[in-house]
PDB file of C-alpha atoms in Angstrom:
ATOM      1  CA  UNK H  39      -8.102 -14.678 -47.981  1.00 50.00           C
ATOM      2  CA  UNK H  40     -10.172 -17.096 -49.488  1.00 56.00           C
ATOM      3  CA  UNK H  41     -13.573 -16.978 -49.028  1.00 62.00           C
ATOM      4  CA  UNK H  42     -16.918 -19.918 -48.596  1.00 68.00           C
ATOM      5  CA  UNK H  43     -14.076 -22.282 -46.972  1.00 76.00           C
ATOM      6  CA  UNK H  44     -15.872 -24.269 -44.399  1.00 82.00           C
ATOM      7  CA  UNK H  45     -14.120 -24.511 -41.213  1.00 89.00           C
ATOM      8  CA  UNK H  46     -16.073 -25.963 -38.859  1.00 91.00           C
ATOM      9  CA  UNK H  47     -14.039 -28.044 -36.212  1.00 93.00           C
ATOM     10  CA  UNK H  48     -14.693 -32.188 -36.829  1.00 93.00           C
ATOM     11  CA  UNK H  49     -15.402 -34.110 -33.781  1.00 94.00           C
ATOM     12  CA  UNK H  50     -12.421 -33.969 -31.796  1.00 95.00           C
ATOM     13  CA  UNK H  51     -11.858 -37.329 -29.256  1.00 94.00           C
ATOM     14  CA  UNK H  52      -8.586 -37.408 -26.744  1.00 95.00           C
ATOM     15  CA  UNK H  53      -7.862 -40.974 -26.050  1.00 95.00           C
ATOM     16  CA  UNK H  54      -4.865 -41.863 -24.459  1.00 95.00           C
ATOM     17  CA  UNK H  55      -4.643 -45.305 -25.589  1.00 93.00           C
ATOM     18  CA  UNK H  56      -3.996 -46.687 -29.216  1.00 91.00           C
ATOM     19  CA  UNK H  57      -7.593 -46.355 -30.931  1.00 93.00           C
ATOM     20  CA  UNK H  58      -8.771 -46.445 -34.202  1.00 92.00           C
ATOM     21  CA  UNK H  59     -11.267 -44.210 -35.749  1.00 94.00           C
ATOM     22  CA  UNK H  60     -13.991 -45.778 -37.759  1.00 94.00           C
ATOM     23  CA  UNK H  61     -15.919 -43.093 -40.298  1.00 94.00           C
ATOM     24  CA  UNK H  62     -19.014 -43.696 -41.439  1.00 96.00           C
ATOM     25  CA  UNK H  63     -20.134 -41.508 -44.298  1.00 96.00           C
ATOM     26  CA  UNK H  64     -23.870 -40.649 -42.305  1.00 96.00           C
ATOM     27  CA  UNK H  65     -26.207 -42.766 -40.332  1.00 96.00           C
ATOM     28  CA  UNK H  66     -25.518 -46.288 -41.433  1.00 96.00           C
ATOM     29  CA  UNK H  67     -26.815 -48.121 -44.481  1.00 97.00           C
ATOM     30  CA  UNK H  68     -27.220 -52.057 -43.970  1.00 96.00           C
ATOM     31  CA  UNK H  69     -27.692 -54.378 -47.424  1.00 96.00           C
ATOM     32  CA  UNK H  70     -28.400 -57.712 -47.487  1.00 95.00           C
ATOM     33  CA  UNK H  71     -25.252 -59.512 -47.858  1.00 92.00           C
ATOM     34  CA  UNK H  72     -25.540 -62.408 -50.487  1.00 89.00           C
ATOM     35  CA  UNK H  73     -24.914 -65.823 -49.704  1.00 86.00           C
ATOM     36  CA  UNK H  74     -26.075 -64.825 -45.864  1.00 88.00           C
ATOM     37  CA  UNK H  75     -28.214 -63.957 -43.053  1.00 90.00           C
ATOM     38  CA  UNK H  76     -26.503 -61.235 -42.574  1.00 94.00           C
ATOM     39  CA  UNK H  77     -26.701 -57.391 -43.362  1.00 95.00           C
ATOM     40  CA  UNK H  78     -23.200 -55.401 -43.972  1.00 94.00           C
ATOM     41  CA  UNK H  79     -22.591 -51.544 -44.046  1.00 96.00           C
ATOM     42  CA  UNK H  80     -22.543 -49.784 -46.569  1.00 96.00           C
ATOM     43  CA  UNK H  81     -21.337 -46.465 -46.371  1.00 97.00           C
ATOM     44  CA  UNK H  82     -17.586 -46.503 -44.914  1.00 95.00           C
ATOM     45  CA  UNK H  83     -14.441 -48.416 -45.710  1.00 91.00           C
ATOM     46  CA  UNK H  84     -14.516 -50.612 -42.543  1.00 91.00           C
ATOM     47  CA  UNK H  85     -15.869 -54.147 -42.994  1.00 89.00           C
ATOM     48  CA  UNK H  86     -19.355 -54.348 -40.792  1.00 94.00           C
ATOM     49  CA  UNK H  87     -21.482 -56.678 -40.136  1.00 95.00           C
ATOM     50  CA  UNK H  88     -24.923 -56.863 -38.628  1.00 95.00           C
ATOM     51  CA  UNK H  89     -26.159 -60.310 -37.579  1.00 94.00           C
ATOM     52  CA  UNK H  90     -29.979 -59.060 -37.726  1.00 91.00           C
ATOM     53  CA  UNK H  91     -31.516 -62.533 -35.674  1.00 89.00           C
ATOM     54  CA  UNK H  92     -29.101 -60.869 -32.632  1.00 89.00           C
ATOM     55  CA  UNK H  93     -28.722 -57.410 -33.536  1.00 92.00           C
ATOM     56  CA  UNK H  94     -24.837 -57.849 -32.527  1.00 95.00           C
ATOM     57  CA  UNK H  95     -22.653 -56.002 -35.346  1.00 96.00           C
ATOM     58  CA  UNK H  96     -19.340 -57.054 -35.773  1.00 96.00           C
ATOM     59  CA  UNK H  97     -15.969 -55.561 -37.168  1.00 94.00           C
ATOM     60  CA  UNK H  98     -13.010 -56.882 -38.718  1.00 88.00           C
ATOM     61  CA  UNK H  99     -10.094 -55.388 -38.333  1.00 81.00           C
ATOM     62  CA  UNK H 100      -6.227 -55.802 -37.025  1.00 75.00           C
ATOM     63  CA  UNK H 101      -6.139 -59.865 -36.861  1.00 79.00           C
ATOM     64  CA  UNK H 102      -8.960 -59.305 -34.693  1.00 87.00           C
ATOM     65  CA  UNK H 103     -13.429 -59.858 -34.115  1.00 91.00           C
ATOM     66  CA  UNK H 104     -14.400 -56.525 -32.423  1.00 95.00           C
ATOM     67  CA  UNK H 105     -18.769 -56.741 -31.094  1.00 96.00           C
ATOM     68  CA  UNK H 106     -21.230 -53.916 -30.114  1.00 97.00           C
ATOM     69  CA  UNK H 107     -24.727 -54.441 -29.521  1.00 96.00           C
ATOM     70  CA  UNK H 108     -25.030 -50.742 -30.877  1.00 95.00           C
ATOM     71  CA  UNK H 109     -22.870 -49.185 -33.884  1.00 95.00           C
ATOM     72  CA  UNK H 110     -22.285 -46.301 -31.502  1.00 94.00           C
ATOM     73  CA  UNK H 111     -21.284 -47.555 -28.991  1.00 93.00           C
ATOM     74  CA  UNK H 112     -18.413 -49.419 -26.892  1.00 93.00           C
ATOM     75  CA  UNK H 113     -16.974 -52.306 -29.532  1.00 96.00           C
ATOM     76  CA  UNK H 114     -15.292 -55.213 -27.507  1.00 95.00           C
ATOM     77  CA  UNK H 115     -13.016 -57.872 -29.154  1.00 94.00           C
ATOM     78  CA  UNK H 116     -15.279 -60.471 -29.532  1.00 93.00           C
ATOM     79  CA  UNK H 117     -14.507 -64.222 -27.386  1.00 90.00           C
ATOM     80  CA  UNK H 118     -16.645 -66.275 -29.965  1.00 90.00           C
ATOM     81  CA  UNK H 119     -18.564 -65.409 -33.039  1.00 91.00           C
ATOM     82  CA  UNK H 120     -22.232 -66.805 -34.148  1.00 89.00           C
ATOM     83  CA  UNK H 121     -22.297 -69.638 -36.962  1.00 88.00           C
ATOM     84  CA  UNK H 122     -24.042 -67.163 -39.249  1.00 85.00           C
ATOM     85  CA  UNK H 123     -20.862 -64.959 -38.832  1.00 90.00           C
ATOM     86  CA  UNK H 124     -18.290 -67.173 -38.055  1.00 88.00           C
ATOM     87  CA  UNK H 125     -18.678 -68.923 -42.095  1.00 84.00           C
ATOM     88  CA  UNK H 126     -18.004 -65.534 -43.111  1.00 87.00           C
ATOM     89  CA  UNK H 127     -15.453 -65.063 -41.383  1.00 83.00           C
ATOM     90  CA  UNK H 128     -13.188 -67.934 -42.452  1.00 81.00           C
ATOM     91  CA  UNK H 129     -13.715 -66.291 -45.963  1.00 78.00           C
ATOM     92  CA  UNK H 130     -12.379 -62.661 -44.615  1.00 77.00           C
ATOM     93  CA  UNK H 131      -9.295 -64.391 -43.090  1.00 75.00           C
ATOM     94  CA  UNK H 132      -8.676 -65.844 -45.766  1.00 74.00           C
ATOM     95  CA  UNK H 133      -8.919 -63.231 -48.688  1.00 72.00           C
ATOM     96  CA  UNK H 134      -7.006 -60.945 -45.764  1.00 70.00           C
ATOM     97  CA  UNK H 135      -4.130 -63.747 -45.592  1.00 71.00           C
ATOM     98  CA  UNK H 136      -3.733 -63.602 -49.719  1.00 69.00           C
ATOM     99  CA  UNK H 137      -3.175 -59.909 -49.729  1.00 62.00           C
ATOM    100  CA  UNK H 138      -0.559 -57.933 -48.766  1.00 52.00           C
ATOM    101  CA  UNK H 139      -0.754 -55.105 -46.399  1.00 54.00           C
ATOM    102  CA  UNK H 140      -0.537 -52.867 -48.841  1.00 52.00           C
ATOM    103  CA  UNK H 141      -3.334 -54.159 -50.866  1.00 55.00           C
ATOM    104  CA  UNK H 142      -5.417 -55.063 -47.659  1.00 48.00           C
ATOM    105  CA  UNK H 143      -5.006 -51.103 -46.757  1.00 51.00           C
ATOM    106  CA  UNK H 144      -6.098 -50.092 -49.658  1.00 55.00           C
ATOM    107  CA  UNK H 145      -9.259 -52.289 -50.000  1.00 47.00           C
ATOM    108  CA  UNK H 146     -10.509 -52.064 -45.938  1.00 46.00           C
ATOM    109  CA  UNK H 147      -8.602 -48.804 -44.701  1.00 50.00           C
ATOM    110  CA  UNK H 148      -6.105 -46.825 -45.027  1.00 46.00           C
ATOM    111  CA  UNK H 149      -4.700 -47.133 -41.730  1.00 51.00           C
ATOM    112  CA  UNK H 150      -2.507 -49.910 -40.858  1.00 48.00           C
ATOM    113  CA  UNK H 151      -3.319 -50.074 -36.869  1.00 48.00           C
ATOM    114  CA  UNK H 152      -5.774 -52.436 -38.133  1.00 50.00           C
ATOM    115  CA  UNK H 153      -3.728 -54.555 -39.599  1.00 49.00           C
ATOM    116  CA  UNK H 154      -0.984 -55.075 -36.941  1.00 49.00           C
ATOM    117  CA  UNK H 155      -1.602 -58.649 -35.435  1.00 53.00           C
ATOM    118  CA  UNK H 156       1.032 -58.791 -32.637  1.00 63.00           C
ATOM    119  CA  UNK H 157      -0.074 -55.390 -31.287  1.00 68.00           C
ATOM    120  CA  UNK H 158      -3.066 -55.709 -28.599  1.00 79.00           C
ATOM    121  CA  UNK H 159      -6.440 -54.834 -29.628  1.00 88.00           C
ATOM    122  CA  UNK H 160      -7.055 -51.501 -30.050  1.00 90.00           C
ATOM    123  CA  UNK H 161     -10.267 -49.352 -28.582  1.00 92.00           C
ATOM    124  CA  UNK H 162     -12.743 -48.685 -31.511  1.00 94.00           C
ATOM    125  CA  UNK H 163     -14.479 -45.328 -31.940  1.00 95.00           C
ATOM    126  CA  UNK H 164     -16.954 -45.041 -34.674  1.00 96.00           C
ATOM    127  CA  UNK H 165     -18.541 -41.776 -35.705  1.00 96.00           C
ATOM    128  CA  UNK H 166     -21.013 -40.886 -38.585  1.00 96.00           C
ATOM    129  CA  UNK H 167     -20.197 -37.348 -38.736  1.00 95.00           C
ATOM    130  CA  UNK H 168     -16.358 -35.971 -39.431  1.00 93.00           C
ATOM    131  CA  UNK H 169     -14.040 -36.309 -36.982  1.00 95.00           C
ATOM    132  CA  UNK H 170     -10.074 -36.676 -35.685  1.00 95.00           C
ATOM    133  CA  UNK H 171      -8.892 -38.370 -32.541  1.00 94.00           C
ATOM    134  CA  UNK H 172      -6.244 -36.817 -30.932  1.00 94.00           C
ATOM    135  CA  UNK H 173      -4.355 -39.648 -29.827  1.00 95.00           C
ATOM    136  CA  UNK H 174      -0.796 -39.630 -26.822  1.00 96.00           C
ATOM    137  CA  UNK H 175       1.315 -42.838 -25.569  1.00 94.00           C
ATOM    138  CA  UNK H 176      -0.106 -42.903 -21.901  1.00 94.00           C
ATOM    139  CA  UNK H 177      -1.151 -39.315 -20.492  1.00 95.00           C
ATOM    140  CA  UNK H 178      -0.179 -36.575 -21.724  1.00 95.00           C
ATOM    141  CA  UNK H 179       3.986 -34.907 -22.128  1.00 97.00           C
ATOM    142  CA  UNK H 180       4.268 -31.384 -22.736  1.00 97.00           C
ATOM    143  CA  UNK H 181       7.700 -30.032 -23.844  1.00 97.00           C
ATOM    144  CA  UNK H 182       8.348 -26.032 -23.735  1.00 97.00           C
ATOM    145  CA  UNK H 183       8.838 -24.443 -26.984  1.00 97.00           C
ATOM    146  CA  UNK H 184      12.339 -22.686 -27.148  1.00 96.00           C
ATOM    147  CA  UNK H 185      11.663 -18.390 -27.196  1.00 95.00           C
ATOM    148  CA  UNK H 186       7.851 -19.140 -26.470  1.00 97.00           C
ATOM    149  CA  UNK H 187       5.242 -19.378 -23.917  1.00 97.00           C
ATOM    150  CA  UNK H 188       4.043 -22.163 -25.548  1.00 98.00           C
ATOM    151  CA  UNK H 189       4.314 -26.012 -25.315  1.00 98.00           C
ATOM    152  CA  UNK H 190       3.643 -28.788 -27.502  1.00 98.00           C
ATOM    153  CA  UNK H 191       2.811 -32.587 -26.804  1.00 97.00           C
ATOM    154  CA  UNK H 192       5.650 -34.740 -27.731  1.00 96.00           C
ATOM    155  CA  UNK H 193       3.570 -37.777 -26.750  1.00 97.00           C
ATOM    156  CA  UNK H 194       1.587 -37.608 -30.166  1.00 96.00           C
ATOM    157  CA  UNK H 195       1.717 -37.591 -33.832  1.00 94.00           C
ATOM    158  CA  UNK H 196      -0.977 -34.536 -33.493  1.00 95.00           C
ATOM    159  CA  UNK H 197       0.260 -31.033 -33.863  1.00 96.00           C
ATOM    160  CA  UNK H 198      -0.913 -29.755 -30.231  1.00 97.00           C
ATOM    161  CA  UNK H 199       0.146 -26.691 -28.601  1.00 98.00           C
ATOM    162  CA  UNK H 200      -0.192 -25.307 -24.927  1.00 98.00           C
ATOM    163  CA  UNK H 201      -0.630 -21.300 -24.650  1.00 98.00           C
ATOM    164  CA  UNK H 202       0.604 -20.917 -21.131  1.00 97.00           C
ATOM    165  CA  UNK H 203      -0.462 -17.237 -20.635  1.00 96.00           C
ATOM    166  CA  UNK H 204      -4.025 -18.316 -21.249  1.00 96.00           C
ATOM    167  CA  UNK H 205      -4.202 -22.076 -20.954  1.00 96.00           C
ATOM    168  CA  UNK H 206      -5.805 -22.863 -24.106  1.00 97.00           C
ATOM    169  CA  UNK H 207      -5.211 -25.698 -26.316  1.00 97.00           C
ATOM    170  CA  UNK H 208      -4.301 -25.079 -30.164  1.00 97.00           C
ATOM    171  CA  UNK H 209      -4.247 -28.184 -32.733  1.00 97.00           C
ATOM    172  CA  UNK H 210      -3.514 -27.927 -36.951  1.00 97.00           C
ATOM    173  CA  UNK H 211      -5.901 -30.040 -38.476  1.00 95.00           C
ATOM    174  CA  UNK H 212      -5.622 -29.991 -42.646  1.00 89.00           C
ATOM    175  CA  UNK H 213      -4.050 -26.727 -42.192  1.00 89.00           C
ATOM    176  CA  UNK H 214      -6.394 -25.231 -39.989  1.00 93.00           C
ATOM    177  CA  UNK H 215      -6.567 -24.074 -36.551  1.00 97.00           C
ATOM    178  CA  UNK H 216      -8.964 -25.013 -33.619  1.00 97.00           C
ATOM    179  CA  UNK H 217      -8.454 -24.188 -30.026  1.00 97.00           C
ATOM    180  CA  UNK H 218     -10.423 -25.536 -27.101  1.00 97.00           C
ATOM    181  CA  UNK H 219      -9.811 -24.575 -23.396  1.00 95.00           C
ATOM    182  CA  UNK H 220      -9.591 -28.645 -22.758  1.00 95.00           C
ATOM    183  CA  UNK H 221      -8.012 -31.944 -24.733  1.00 92.00           C
ATOM    184  CA  UNK H 222     -10.968 -33.872 -23.333  1.00 88.00           C
ATOM    185  CA  UNK H 223     -14.334 -32.911 -23.595  1.00 79.00           C
ATOM    186  CA  UNK H 224     -13.684 -29.635 -24.752  1.00 79.00           C
ATOM    187  CA  UNK H 225     -15.970 -27.514 -27.369  1.00 91.00           C
ATOM    188  CA  UNK H 226     -13.418 -26.488 -30.255  1.00 96.00           C
ATOM    189  CA  UNK H 227     -13.216 -23.279 -32.415  1.00 96.00           C
ATOM    190  CA  UNK H 228     -11.899 -22.459 -35.464  1.00 96.00           C
ATOM    191  CA  UNK H 229      -9.001 -19.803 -35.826  1.00 96.00           C
ATOM    192  CA  UNK H 230      -7.876 -18.052 -38.541  1.00 93.00           C
ATOM    193  CA  UNK H 231      -3.967 -18.728 -39.048  1.00 91.00           C
ATOM    194  CA  UNK H 232      -3.483 -14.358 -38.577  1.00 92.00           C
ATOM    195  CA  UNK H 233      -5.547 -14.745 -35.154  1.00 95.00           C
ATOM    196  CA  UNK H 234      -2.744 -16.984 -33.158  1.00 96.00           C
ATOM    197  CA  UNK H 235      -0.957 -16.457 -30.670  1.00 96.00           C
ATOM    198  CA  UNK H 236       2.108 -13.995 -31.361  1.00 96.00           C
ATOM    199  CA  UNK H 237       4.282 -16.544 -29.846  1.00 97.00           C
ATOM    200  CA  UNK H 238       3.685 -19.104 -32.709  1.00 97.00           C
ATOM    201  CA  UNK H 239       5.698 -16.642 -34.634  1.00 96.00           C
ATOM    202  CA  UNK H 240       8.502 -17.455 -32.833  1.00 96.00           C
ATOM    203  CA  UNK H 241       8.493 -20.467 -33.119  1.00 97.00           C
ATOM    204  CA  UNK H 242      11.995 -21.604 -34.205  1.00 96.00           C
ATOM    205  CA  UNK H 243      12.820 -22.664 -37.469  1.00 94.00           C
ATOM    206  CA  UNK H 244      14.726 -25.559 -36.609  1.00 94.00           C
ATOM    207  CA  UNK H 245      11.915 -26.419 -32.869  1.00 94.00           C
ATOM    208  CA  UNK H 246      10.256 -30.064 -33.405  1.00 94.00           C
ATOM    209  CA  UNK H 247       7.024 -28.188 -34.283  1.00 95.00           C
ATOM    210  CA  UNK H 248       8.831 -26.165 -36.971  1.00 95.00           C
ATOM    211  CA  UNK H 249       5.836 -27.581 -39.940  1.00 94.00           C
ATOM    212  CA  UNK H 250       3.200 -25.490 -38.447  1.00 96.00           C
ATOM    213  CA  UNK H 251       4.966 -23.014 -39.408  1.00 95.00           C
ATOM    214  CA  UNK H 252       3.838 -22.961 -42.676  1.00 94.00           C
ATOM    215  CA  UNK H 253      -0.029 -22.459 -41.364  1.00 94.00           C
ATOM    216  CA  UNK H 254       0.768 -19.184 -38.882  1.00 95.00           C
ATOM    217  CA  UNK H 255       0.498 -16.256 -40.642  1.00 92.00           C
ATOM    218  CA  UNK H 256       3.208 -14.154 -41.331  1.00 92.00           C
ATOM    219  CA  UNK H 257       6.147 -16.627 -41.176  1.00 94.00           C
ATOM    220  CA  UNK H 258       8.595 -17.210 -44.277  1.00 90.00           C
ATOM    221  CA  UNK H 259       7.211 -20.616 -44.677  1.00 90.00           C
ATOM    222  CA  UNK H 260       3.136 -19.962 -44.799  1.00 89.00           C
ATOM    223  CA  UNK H 261       4.774 -17.286 -47.752  1.00 88.00           C
ATOM    224  CA  UNK H 262       6.816 -19.598 -49.419  1.00 86.00           C
ATOM    225  CA  UNK H 263       2.869 -22.032 -49.469  1.00 81.00           C
ATOM    226  CA  UNK H 264       0.949 -19.060 -50.794  1.00 79.00           C
ATOM    227  CA  UNK H 265       3.749 -18.584 -53.217  1.00 85.00           C
ATOM    228  CA  UNK H 266       3.383 -21.816 -54.271  1.00 81.00           C
ATOM    229  CA  UNK H 267       0.135 -22.861 -53.991  1.00 77.00           C
ATOM    230  CA  UNK H 268      -0.746 -19.943 -56.294  1.00 82.00           C
ATOM    231  CA  UNK H 269       2.106 -20.930 -58.673  1.00 83.00           C
ATOM    232  CA  UNK H 270       0.348 -24.614 -58.622  1.00 82.00           C
ATOM    233  CA  UNK H 271      -3.326 -22.578 -59.596  1.00 81.00           C
ATOM    234  CA  UNK H 272      -1.908 -20.623 -62.470  1.00 84.00           C
ATOM    235  CA  UNK H 273      -0.532 -23.577 -63.874  1.00 84.00           C
ATOM    236  CA  UNK H 274      -3.733 -25.455 -63.470  1.00 82.00           C
ATOM    237  CA  UNK H 275      -5.066 -22.607 -65.403  1.00 80.00           C
ATOM    238  CA  UNK H 276      -3.060 -22.661 -68.482  1.00 80.00           C
ATOM    239  CA  UNK H 277      -3.563 -26.367 -68.478  1.00 82.00           C
ATOM    240  CA  UNK H 278      -7.240 -25.826 -68.897  1.00 79.00           C
ATOM    241  CA  UNK H 279      -7.045 -23.474 -71.456  1.00 77.00           C
TER     242      UNK H 279
END
């Protein structure tokens, strides 16, 4: 019943390998890095440098330095750094060692995957628009949801359901459902919570996918969520008076 909300899907990217999404708020904005012949991207929580001499970009994360010729294209682990970047890298790495993992997450990025130094380097994807990554541990593995014609993606932390009858995929992002005929490269469209397949109502409360029931119109969990939101709204209004 709420109108005026923007429900356009973000860019949804599928990956079957460890992947970190690096977000930039619009086109990269570069400023001079004080004390160095380098520039840095100011409109991102990630540490990205540009070497104006070569035009290459450098990204720090997970104990690695990555390099790319184009900020939006493929990134590789840097085997060496130019002198201008190396000097800055030494200071950055020293500061990194002096911080706790939690402090580093606050200052650099909320994604702890960038700070797991004993793991293989993840793939880097950069986006200048709202985006989400669907990541699976290897190739997708689907498991049945009891009492329904639905399957769920069991080797992913994302809430993804496949309707067997229509072969349509559904993903829950920030409480909103989106659907596509393909995990990879498909066009995703918004689905209101009262327009999802009827079998969503029959997802068992003790299922591994029970958490999505709060975003399916007609379930007890959805009614409870609405009641809780109304209670919070009334509390905020009373506090503002």
